[in-house]
Short mmCIF file of C-alpha atoms and ligand atoms in Angstrom, two decimals:
data_model
loop_
_atom_site.label_atom_id
_atom_site.label_comp_id
_atom_site.label_asym_id
_atom_site.label_seq_id
_atom_site.Cartn_x
_atom_site.Cartn_y
_atom_site.Cartn_z
CA UNK J 1 123.87 102.58 -206.12
CA UNK J 2 122.23 105.21 -206.88
CA UNK J 3 118.74 105.84 -205.10
CA UNK J 4 115.91 108.28 -206.10
CA UNK J 5 113.89 108.58 -202.56
CA UNK J 6 110.39 110.41 -202.94
CA UNK J 7 109.43 112.17 -199.55
CA UNK J 8 112.97 111.75 -198.74
CA UNK J 9 112.52 115.01 -196.74
CA UNK J 10 109.95 113.24 -194.29
CA UNK J 11 110.02 111.19 -191.06
CA UNK J 12 110.88 108.38 -192.18
CA UNK J 13 112.76 109.22 -195.72
CA UNK J 14 114.90 111.53 -193.69
CA UNK J 15 116.43 108.16 -192.15
CA UNK J 16 115.90 106.47 -194.83
CA UNK J 17 118.36 109.26 -197.02
CA UNK J 18 120.79 109.01 -194.16
CA UNK J 19 121.11 105.44 -193.79
CA UNK J 20 121.87 105.04 -197.39
CA UNK J 21 124.30 107.96 -197.57
CA UNK J 22 126.16 106.42 -194.54
CA UNK J 23 126.62 102.88 -196.45
CA UNK J 24 127.95 104.76 -199.85
CA UNK J 25 125.36 105.03 -201.90
CA UNK J 26 124.13 108.32 -203.33
CA UNK J 27 120.80 109.88 -202.94
CA UNK J 28 118.75 111.59 -204.77
CA UNK J 29 115.67 113.01 -202.64
CA UNK J 30 112.48 114.59 -204.13
CA UNK J 31 109.88 116.12 -202.10
CA UNK J 32 107.50 119.17 -202.05
CA UNK J 33 107.64 119.04 -197.93
CA UNK J 34 103.64 119.18 -197.64
CA UNK J 35 104.23 117.39 -194.56
CA UNK J 36 108.16 117.01 -194.73
CA UNK J 37 110.38 119.69 -193.17
CA UNK J 38 113.70 121.15 -194.44
CA UNK J 39 115.17 120.86 -191.54
CA UNK J 40 115.11 116.73 -191.48
CA UNK J 41 117.27 117.06 -194.97
CA UNK J 42 119.46 120.02 -193.69
CA UNK J 43 122.36 118.73 -192.64
CA UNK J 44 122.38 116.18 -195.43
CA UNK J 45 122.63 119.08 -197.99
CA UNK J 46 126.37 119.66 -197.80
CA UNK J 47 127.28 115.57 -198.74
CA UNK J 48 128.74 115.39 -201.72
CA UNK J 49 126.44 112.27 -202.74
CA UNK J 50 123.29 114.28 -201.79
CA UNK J 51 121.35 115.63 -204.20
CA UNK J 52 117.96 117.49 -203.26
CA UNK J 53 115.33 118.44 -205.75
CA UNK J 54 112.00 120.15 -204.90
CA UNK J 55 109.13 118.00 -206.85
CA UNK J 56 105.45 117.07 -206.54
CA UNK J 57 105.74 113.65 -207.51
CA UNK J 58 101.91 113.03 -208.32
CA UNK J 59 103.07 116.01 -211.27
CA UNK J 60 106.04 113.96 -212.59
CA UNK J 61 109.26 112.39 -211.41
CA UNK J 62 112.49 113.14 -213.96
CA UNK J 63 115.82 112.65 -212.30
CA UNK J 64 118.55 113.38 -214.53
CA UNK J 65 121.35 110.88 -214.91
CA UNK J 66 121.41 107.06 -213.76
CA UNK J 67 119.29 105.49 -211.37
CA UNK J 68 119.67 102.06 -209.73
CA UNK J 69 116.95 102.05 -207.38
CA UNK J 70 113.99 103.94 -206.33
CA UNK J 71 112.67 104.17 -202.56
CA UNK J 72 108.77 105.14 -203.08
CA UNK J 73 107.78 106.90 -199.70
CA UNK J 74 105.74 110.44 -200.33
CA UNK J 75 102.57 110.22 -199.36
CA UNK J 76 101.17 112.45 -196.16
CA UNK J 77 101.36 109.61 -193.33
CA UNK J 78 99.49 110.81 -189.96
CA UNK J 79 96.09 110.76 -190.59
CA UNK J 80 95.27 114.52 -189.39
CA UNK J 81 97.31 115.11 -192.53
CA UNK J 82 96.05 112.90 -194.79
CA UNK J 83 92.11 113.86 -193.37
CA UNK J 84 93.01 117.63 -193.92
CA UNK J 85 95.19 116.62 -197.88
CA UNK J 86 92.50 114.16 -199.17
CA UNK J 87 92.77 114.55 -202.43
CA UNK J 88 96.19 115.25 -202.64
CA UNK J 89 96.71 111.95 -200.86
CA UNK J 90 94.82 109.67 -203.53
CA UNK J 91 96.86 111.97 -205.99
CA UNK J 92 100.45 110.56 -204.50
CA UNK J 93 99.40 107.05 -204.03
CA UNK J 94 97.75 106.86 -207.85
CA UNK J 95 99.41 109.12 -209.90
CA UNK J 96 102.85 109.59 -207.69
CA UNK J 97 103.20 106.07 -207.76
CA UNK J 98 102.72 105.59 -211.36
CA UNK J 99 105.22 108.37 -211.89
CA UNK J 100 107.61 106.59 -209.49
CA UNK J 101 107.13 103.51 -211.34
CA UNK J 102 107.86 104.99 -214.17
CA UNK J 103 111.36 106.27 -213.33
CA UNK J 104 112.31 103.07 -212.24
CA UNK J 105 110.83 101.21 -215.60
CA UNK J 106 113.34 103.66 -217.56
CA UNK J 107 116.46 103.11 -215.67
CA UNK J 108 115.87 99.54 -215.19
CA UNK J 109 115.63 100.22 -211.43
CA UNK J 110 114.91 98.50 -208.13
CA UNK J 111 111.67 99.79 -206.58
CA UNK J 112 110.18 99.95 -203.31
CA UNK J 113 106.16 100.92 -202.21
CA UNK J 114 105.98 102.05 -198.60
CA UNK J 115 102.77 100.69 -198.31
CA UNK J 116 101.50 100.65 -195.01
CA UNK J 117 99.17 98.39 -192.61
CA UNK J 118 96.25 100.46 -193.27
CA UNK J 119 95.52 98.42 -196.51
CA UNK J 120 94.16 95.28 -193.79
CA UNK J 121 91.36 98.31 -192.49
CA UNK J 122 90.35 97.13 -189.04
CA UNK J 123 91.13 94.31 -189.65
CA UNK J 124 89.45 90.91 -189.00
CA UNK J 125 92.26 88.50 -188.41
CA UNK J 126 94.40 88.96 -185.84
CA UNK J 127 97.64 89.13 -185.84
CA UNK J 128 98.14 90.53 -189.66
CA UNK J 129 99.66 87.82 -192.35
CA UNK J 130 100.25 89.20 -195.34
CA UNK J 131 98.07 86.70 -196.84
CA UNK J 132 95.22 88.59 -195.57
CA UNK J 133 93.19 91.08 -197.55
CA UNK J 134 91.72 93.53 -195.39
CA UNK J 135 88.41 95.10 -194.28
CA UNK J 136 88.68 98.82 -195.42
CA UNK J 137 85.57 100.99 -196.02
CA UNK J 138 86.58 102.17 -199.20
CA UNK J 139 84.32 105.09 -198.92
CA UNK J 140 84.73 105.95 -194.92
CA UNK J 141 87.67 109.00 -194.53
CA UNK J 142 90.33 107.15 -193.86
CA UNK J 143 90.12 105.33 -197.47
CA UNK J 144 91.60 108.61 -199.06
CA UNK J 145 94.98 106.62 -197.79
CA UNK J 146 94.02 103.44 -197.32
CA UNK J 147 92.39 103.04 -200.87
CA UNK J 148 95.46 105.04 -202.43
CA UNK J 149 97.83 102.41 -200.64
CA UNK J 150 95.93 99.61 -201.98
CA UNK J 151 95.60 100.92 -205.59
CA UNK J 152 99.66 101.84 -205.10
CA UNK J 153 99.98 98.12 -204.16
CA UNK J 154 97.88 96.78 -207.52
CA UNK J 155 99.91 99.59 -209.87
CA UNK J 156 103.43 98.13 -208.67
CA UNK J 157 102.54 94.10 -208.74
CA UNK J 158 100.96 95.31 -212.44
CA UNK J 159 104.43 96.99 -213.41
CA UNK J 160 106.32 93.87 -212.01
CA UNK J 161 103.45 91.87 -214.27
CA UNK J 162 103.39 93.72 -217.04
CA UNK J 163 106.98 95.40 -217.68
CA UNK J 164 109.03 93.15 -215.14
CA UNK J 165 109.97 96.61 -212.84
CA UNK J 166 111.86 94.68 -210.30
CA UNK J 167 109.04 95.96 -207.66
CA UNK J 168 109.11 95.05 -203.56
CA UNK J 169 106.40 95.90 -201.39
CA UNK J 170 107.08 96.91 -197.85
CA UNK J 171 103.60 96.80 -195.58
CA UNK J 172 104.62 99.50 -192.54
CA UNK J 173 103.29 98.87 -189.14
CA UNK J 174 103.46 101.73 -186.75
CA UNK J 175 106.96 103.72 -186.90
CA UNK J 176 108.04 106.32 -184.34
CA UNK J 177 111.08 108.08 -183.37
CA UNK J 178 113.04 111.38 -183.69
CA UNK J 179 112.04 113.52 -186.38
CA UNK J 180 108.32 113.18 -186.30
CA UNK J 181 106.45 116.48 -186.41
CA UNK J 182 105.56 117.42 -182.78
CA UNK J 183 101.67 118.18 -184.06
CA UNK J 184 101.85 115.41 -186.51
CA UNK J 185 99.12 113.99 -184.56
CA UNK J 186 100.29 110.66 -184.64
CA UNK J 187 100.02 108.86 -181.14
CA UNK J 188 103.40 108.85 -179.97
CA UNK J 189 104.44 111.93 -181.26
CA UNK J 190 101.38 113.76 -179.57
CA UNK J 191 101.92 111.93 -176.02
CA UNK J 192 105.36 112.80 -175.83
CA UNK J 193 104.61 116.56 -176.62
CA UNK J 194 102.23 116.78 -174.44
CA UNK J 195 103.70 115.43 -171.61
CA UNK J 196 106.82 117.38 -172.33
CA UNK J 197 104.73 120.86 -172.24
CA UNK J 198 102.42 119.86 -169.26
CA UNK J 199 99.31 119.61 -171.58
CA UNK J 200 96.72 116.48 -170.94
CA UNK J 201 97.59 113.48 -172.69
CA UNK J 202 94.30 112.94 -175.85
CA UNK J 203 93.29 109.38 -175.52
CA UNK J 204 90.72 108.55 -178.05
CA UNK J 205 88.20 106.35 -177.60
CA UNK J 206 88.63 104.24 -174.12
CA UNK J 207 92.60 103.49 -174.92
CA UNK J 208 91.88 99.66 -175.29
CA UNK J 209 92.45 99.86 -178.84
CA UNK J 210 96.19 98.60 -179.87
CA UNK J 211 99.25 99.62 -181.90
CA UNK J 212 102.50 97.47 -182.80
CA UNK J 213 105.28 100.14 -182.50
CA UNK J 214 108.48 100.08 -184.11
CA UNK J 215 111.55 102.37 -184.03
CA UNK J 216 112.87 104.15 -186.89
CA UNK J 217 115.96 102.75 -187.29
CA UNK J 218 114.70 99.06 -186.85
CA UNK J 219 112.31 100.17 -190.04
CA UNK J 220 114.71 101.35 -192.03
CA UNK J 221 117.01 98.54 -191.81
CA UNK J 222 114.33 96.81 -193.14
CA UNK J 223 113.48 98.80 -195.83
CA UNK J 224 117.19 98.78 -196.88
CA UNK J 225 117.27 94.89 -197.02
CA UNK J 226 114.23 94.98 -199.02
CA UNK J 227 115.87 96.91 -201.53
CA UNK J 228 118.59 95.04 -201.65
CA UNK J 229 116.75 92.16 -202.93
CA UNK J 230 114.87 91.63 -205.75
CA UNK J 231 111.40 90.47 -203.69
CA UNK J 232 108.37 91.34 -204.37
CA UNK J 233 106.94 90.55 -200.69
CA UNK J 234 104.65 91.88 -199.75
CA UNK J 235 106.43 92.12 -196.51
CA UNK J 236 105.14 93.34 -193.04
CA UNK J 237 107.96 95.76 -191.14
CA UNK J 238 107.06 96.31 -188.06
CA UNK J 239 107.15 95.09 -184.29
CA UNK J 240 105.40 92.22 -183.34
CA UNK J 241 104.85 93.78 -179.69
CA UNK J 242 101.18 95.22 -179.59
CA UNK J 243 100.42 97.60 -176.84
CA UNK J 244 97.30 99.29 -175.91
CA UNK J 245 96.72 103.16 -176.38
CA UNK J 246 96.69 103.38 -172.49
CA UNK J 247 99.66 101.64 -171.82
CA UNK J 248 101.93 104.02 -174.20
CA UNK J 249 100.14 106.63 -172.41
CA UNK J 250 101.61 105.39 -169.16
CA UNK J 251 104.83 104.61 -170.62
CA UNK J 252 105.41 108.27 -171.79
CA UNK J 253 104.29 109.77 -168.48
CA UNK J 254 106.85 107.51 -166.68
CA UNK J 255 109.57 108.01 -169.02
CA UNK J 256 109.04 111.69 -168.95
CA UNK J 257 108.52 112.39 -165.39
CA UNK J 258 105.28 114.06 -166.54
CA UNK J 259 102.41 115.41 -164.50
CA UNK J 260 100.19 115.74 -167.01
CA UNK J 261 96.55 114.43 -166.83
CA UNK J 262 94.98 111.97 -169.35
CA UNK J 263 91.66 113.12 -170.92
CA UNK J 264 89.66 111.04 -173.39
CA UNK J 265 87.90 112.01 -176.30
CA UNK J 266 85.93 110.36 -178.92
CA UNK J 267 87.32 107.48 -181.07
CA UNK J 268 87.82 108.84 -184.66
CA UNK J 269 85.45 106.94 -187.20
CA UNK J 270 87.04 104.00 -188.73
CA UNK J 271 90.05 103.18 -186.15
CA UNK J 272 91.26 100.24 -186.38
CA UNK J 273 90.59 98.31 -183.01
CA UNK J 274 93.93 95.62 -183.31
CA UNK J 275 97.04 95.99 -185.10
CA UNK J 276 100.15 93.46 -184.76
CA UNK J 277 102.17 91.93 -187.55
CA UNK J 278 102.85 88.54 -188.00
CA UNK J 279 107.08 88.95 -189.56
CA UNK J 280 108.12 85.20 -190.07
CA UNK J 281 108.29 86.33 -194.13
CA UNK J 282 110.56 89.62 -193.61
CA UNK J 283 112.52 87.43 -190.80
CA UNK J 284 112.75 84.18 -193.21
CA UNK J 285 113.57 86.12 -196.37
CA UNK J 286 115.05 89.25 -195.66
CA UNK J 287 116.54 87.91 -192.54
CA UNK J 288 115.00 91.21 -190.57
CA UNK J 289 113.47 91.88 -187.25
CA UNK J 290 113.27 94.62 -184.86
CA UNK J 291 115.78 94.79 -181.78
CA UNK J 292 114.99 98.23 -180.49
CA UNK J 293 112.21 97.52 -177.47
CA UNK J 294 109.39 100.39 -176.60
CA UNK J 295 111.35 101.23 -173.84
CA UNK J 296 114.77 102.24 -175.33
CA UNK J 297 113.13 103.78 -178.81
CA UNK J 298 110.75 106.04 -176.56
CA UNK J 299 113.39 106.95 -174.69
CA UNK J 300 115.51 108.02 -177.73
CA UNK J 301 112.77 109.42 -178.99
CA UNK J 302 111.71 111.78 -175.44
CA UNK J 303 115.52 113.04 -175.25
CA UNK J 304 115.18 114.42 -179.34
CA UNK J 305 112.02 116.00 -178.48
CA UNK J 306 113.60 117.40 -175.14
CA UNK J 307 116.17 118.65 -177.05
CA UNK J 308 114.11 120.38 -180.19
CA UNK J 309 112.10 122.36 -177.59
CA UNK J 310 112.37 125.02 -180.56
CA UNK J 311 110.64 122.56 -182.69
CA UNK J 312 107.65 121.77 -180.19
CA UNK J 313 106.99 125.77 -180.17
CA UNK J 314 107.39 125.92 -183.73
CA UNK J 315 105.23 123.64 -184.85
CA UNK J 316 102.64 125.00 -182.19
CA UNK J 317 102.42 127.80 -183.64
CA UNK J 318 102.02 126.69 -187.07
P1 LIG A 401 105.95 111.84 -193.42
O1 LIG A 401 104.73 112.93 -193.89
O2 LIG A 401 106.87 112.53 -192.74
O3 LIG A 401 106.94 112.06 -194.82
C1 LIG A 401 106.05 112.13 -196.14
C2 LIG A 401 107.01 112.79 -197.11
O4 LIG A 401 106.43 112.79 -198.56
C3 LIG A 401 106.78 114.53 -196.56
O5 LIG A 401 108.01 114.78 -196.75
C4 LIG A 401 106.07 115.22 -197.70
O6 LIG A 401 106.49 116.67 -198.17
C5 LIG A 401 106.08 114.29 -198.83
N1 LIG A 401 105.56 114.09 -200.12
C6 LIG A 401 103.96 113.95 -199.82
N2 LIG A 401 102.95 114.38 -201.05
C7 LIG A 401 104.07 114.65 -201.86
C8 LIG A 401 104.34 114.44 -203.44
N3 LIG A 401 102.84 115.03 -203.68
N4 LIG A 401 105.52 115.06 -203.94
C9 LIG A 401 106.60 114.87 -203.17
N5 LIG A 401 106.92 114.19 -201.87
C10 LIG A 401 105.51 114.49 -201.32
O7 LIG A 401 105.69 110.66 -193.10
P2 LIG A 401 106.46 109.37 -193.01
O8 LIG A 401 105.92 108.64 -191.65
O9 LIG A 401 107.80 109.41 -192.73
O10 LIG A 401 105.93 108.15 -194.32
C11 LIG A 401 106.74 108.10 -195.20
C12 LIG A 401 106.03 106.76 -195.93
O11 LIG A 401 105.86 105.65 -195.25
C13 LIG A 401 104.08 107.26 -196.74
O12 LIG A 401 104.28 106.69 -197.83
C14 LIG A 401 104.18 106.79 -195.63
O13 LIG A 401 102.69 106.13 -196.17
C15 LIG A 401 104.32 105.20 -195.29
N6 LIG A 401 104.11 104.73 -193.71
C16 LIG A 401 104.33 104.79 -192.73
C17 LIG A 401 104.54 104.95 -191.18
C18 LIG A 401 104.97 105.37 -190.30
O14 LIG A 401 104.36 105.12 -188.82
N7 LIG A 401 105.46 106.38 -189.83
C19 LIG A 401 103.56 103.57 -191.51
C20 LIG A 401 102.71 102.89 -192.38
C21 LIG A 401 103.57 103.80 -193.89
N1 LIG A 402 95.34 108.02 -180.64
C1 LIG A 402 94.77 108.69 -179.46
N2 LIG A 402 95.57 109.75 -179.09
C2 LIG A 402 96.18 111.12 -179.99
C3 LIG A 402 96.29 110.42 -181.39
C4 LIG A 402 96.38 108.98 -181.62
O1 LIG A 402 94.71 108.02 -178.36
O2 LIG A 402 96.52 112.08 -179.90
C5 LIG A 402 95.48 106.85 -181.22
C6 LIG A 402 94.09 106.56 -182.40
O3 LIG A 402 92.77 107.34 -182.30
C7 LIG A 402 94.72 105.26 -182.59
C8 LIG A 402 96.22 104.85 -182.48
O4 LIG A 402 96.47 105.92 -181.09
O5 LIG A 402 93.60 104.05 -182.12
C9 LIG A 402 97.29 105.22 -183.47
O6 LIG A 402 97.14 106.42 -183.98
P1 LIG A 402 97.79 107.24 -185.10
O7 LIG A 402 97.36 108.18 -185.71
O8 LIG A 402 99.52 107.43 -184.33
O9 LIG A 402 98.02 105.97 -186.32
P2 LIG A 402 97.30 105.23 -186.99
O10 LIG A 402 95.79 105.14 -186.64
O11 LIG A 402 97.28 105.13 -188.29
O12 LIG A 402 97.57 103.55 -186.35
#
């Protein structure tokens, strides 16, 4: 297959590009590096089946030659990133998704959307099944991301109904691993960076809020399984083991042997209280489930951050 990956220079996108190349696909990666990093794909540039296009997909998505599948991942994903780029986030979720869908339509290609557990907002139902419609504050600060992704799901489903585009939707829950930006503000990257540099771990609120953390290799296997199917879903892709933010802080301190203290900061507006996916649909239809537990996933991630101390320093300075 020849696969166009938007956002391929980001954390998840670069792992997806790598996985596709590994199994013999060709990849056209499109990115504007607004939140990605050229370092993520630097090792791929010499691969004969890898092409890179610097492009803002909110403006247009043009790929010369055949395209068999489109994986649309372009979008800021970390809360500080999308709060810093609110209008760009709305644009890439709406116009960017439409441009990527039109590329799939022109080429009669499979299209998968990287949607998010954020479409459930601060869920009133726990754990979350795909049939739950969500609880989103449409005018709150996080809405620029949540509502953009809800629109992206709506327009993708409409392209499937109206134009017969072979659309599939992944609702991704918190995913972590190597190549997260050390200072992207997400909880796993923040805690590991803080622990390794001896800074206090910043727990927002009382730390009792929960998330379910999925290791990147597991998540990418799920995206590839969705790409290879012709299912619409939506599919929750995430690890169903739920942890409090305080538990995560303890695990990171234990794993790094850090003596960093813990400092509490105010909880951000509309920060969801609980988050855990039901993954029965992905398990039964895609034959997918996560295999890497948090201890092993954090061990690999800490090893990556420790080996890239230069990245910690460069990212802190920028
Ligand atoms: P990321 O910020 O590392 O990657 C996003 C990439 O998209 C970056 O390389 C960025 O430069 C690129 N991009 C953004 N706007 C663009 C534009 N207009 N044109 C071209 N490129 C653009 O984030 P990530 O964690 O890798 O997330 C990838 C996708 O997965 C996003 O769509 C995100 O919403 C979704 N997702 C991620 C998670 C997670 O936990 N990592 C959870 C839910 C959903
Ligand atoms: N969080 C925290 N300290 C940080 C960053 C995040 O306590 O330095 C909390 C945040 O308030 C949220 C959880 O960790 O409750 C997950 O945050 P993240 O930004 O990783 O993902 P999201 O909120 O999008 O699930």
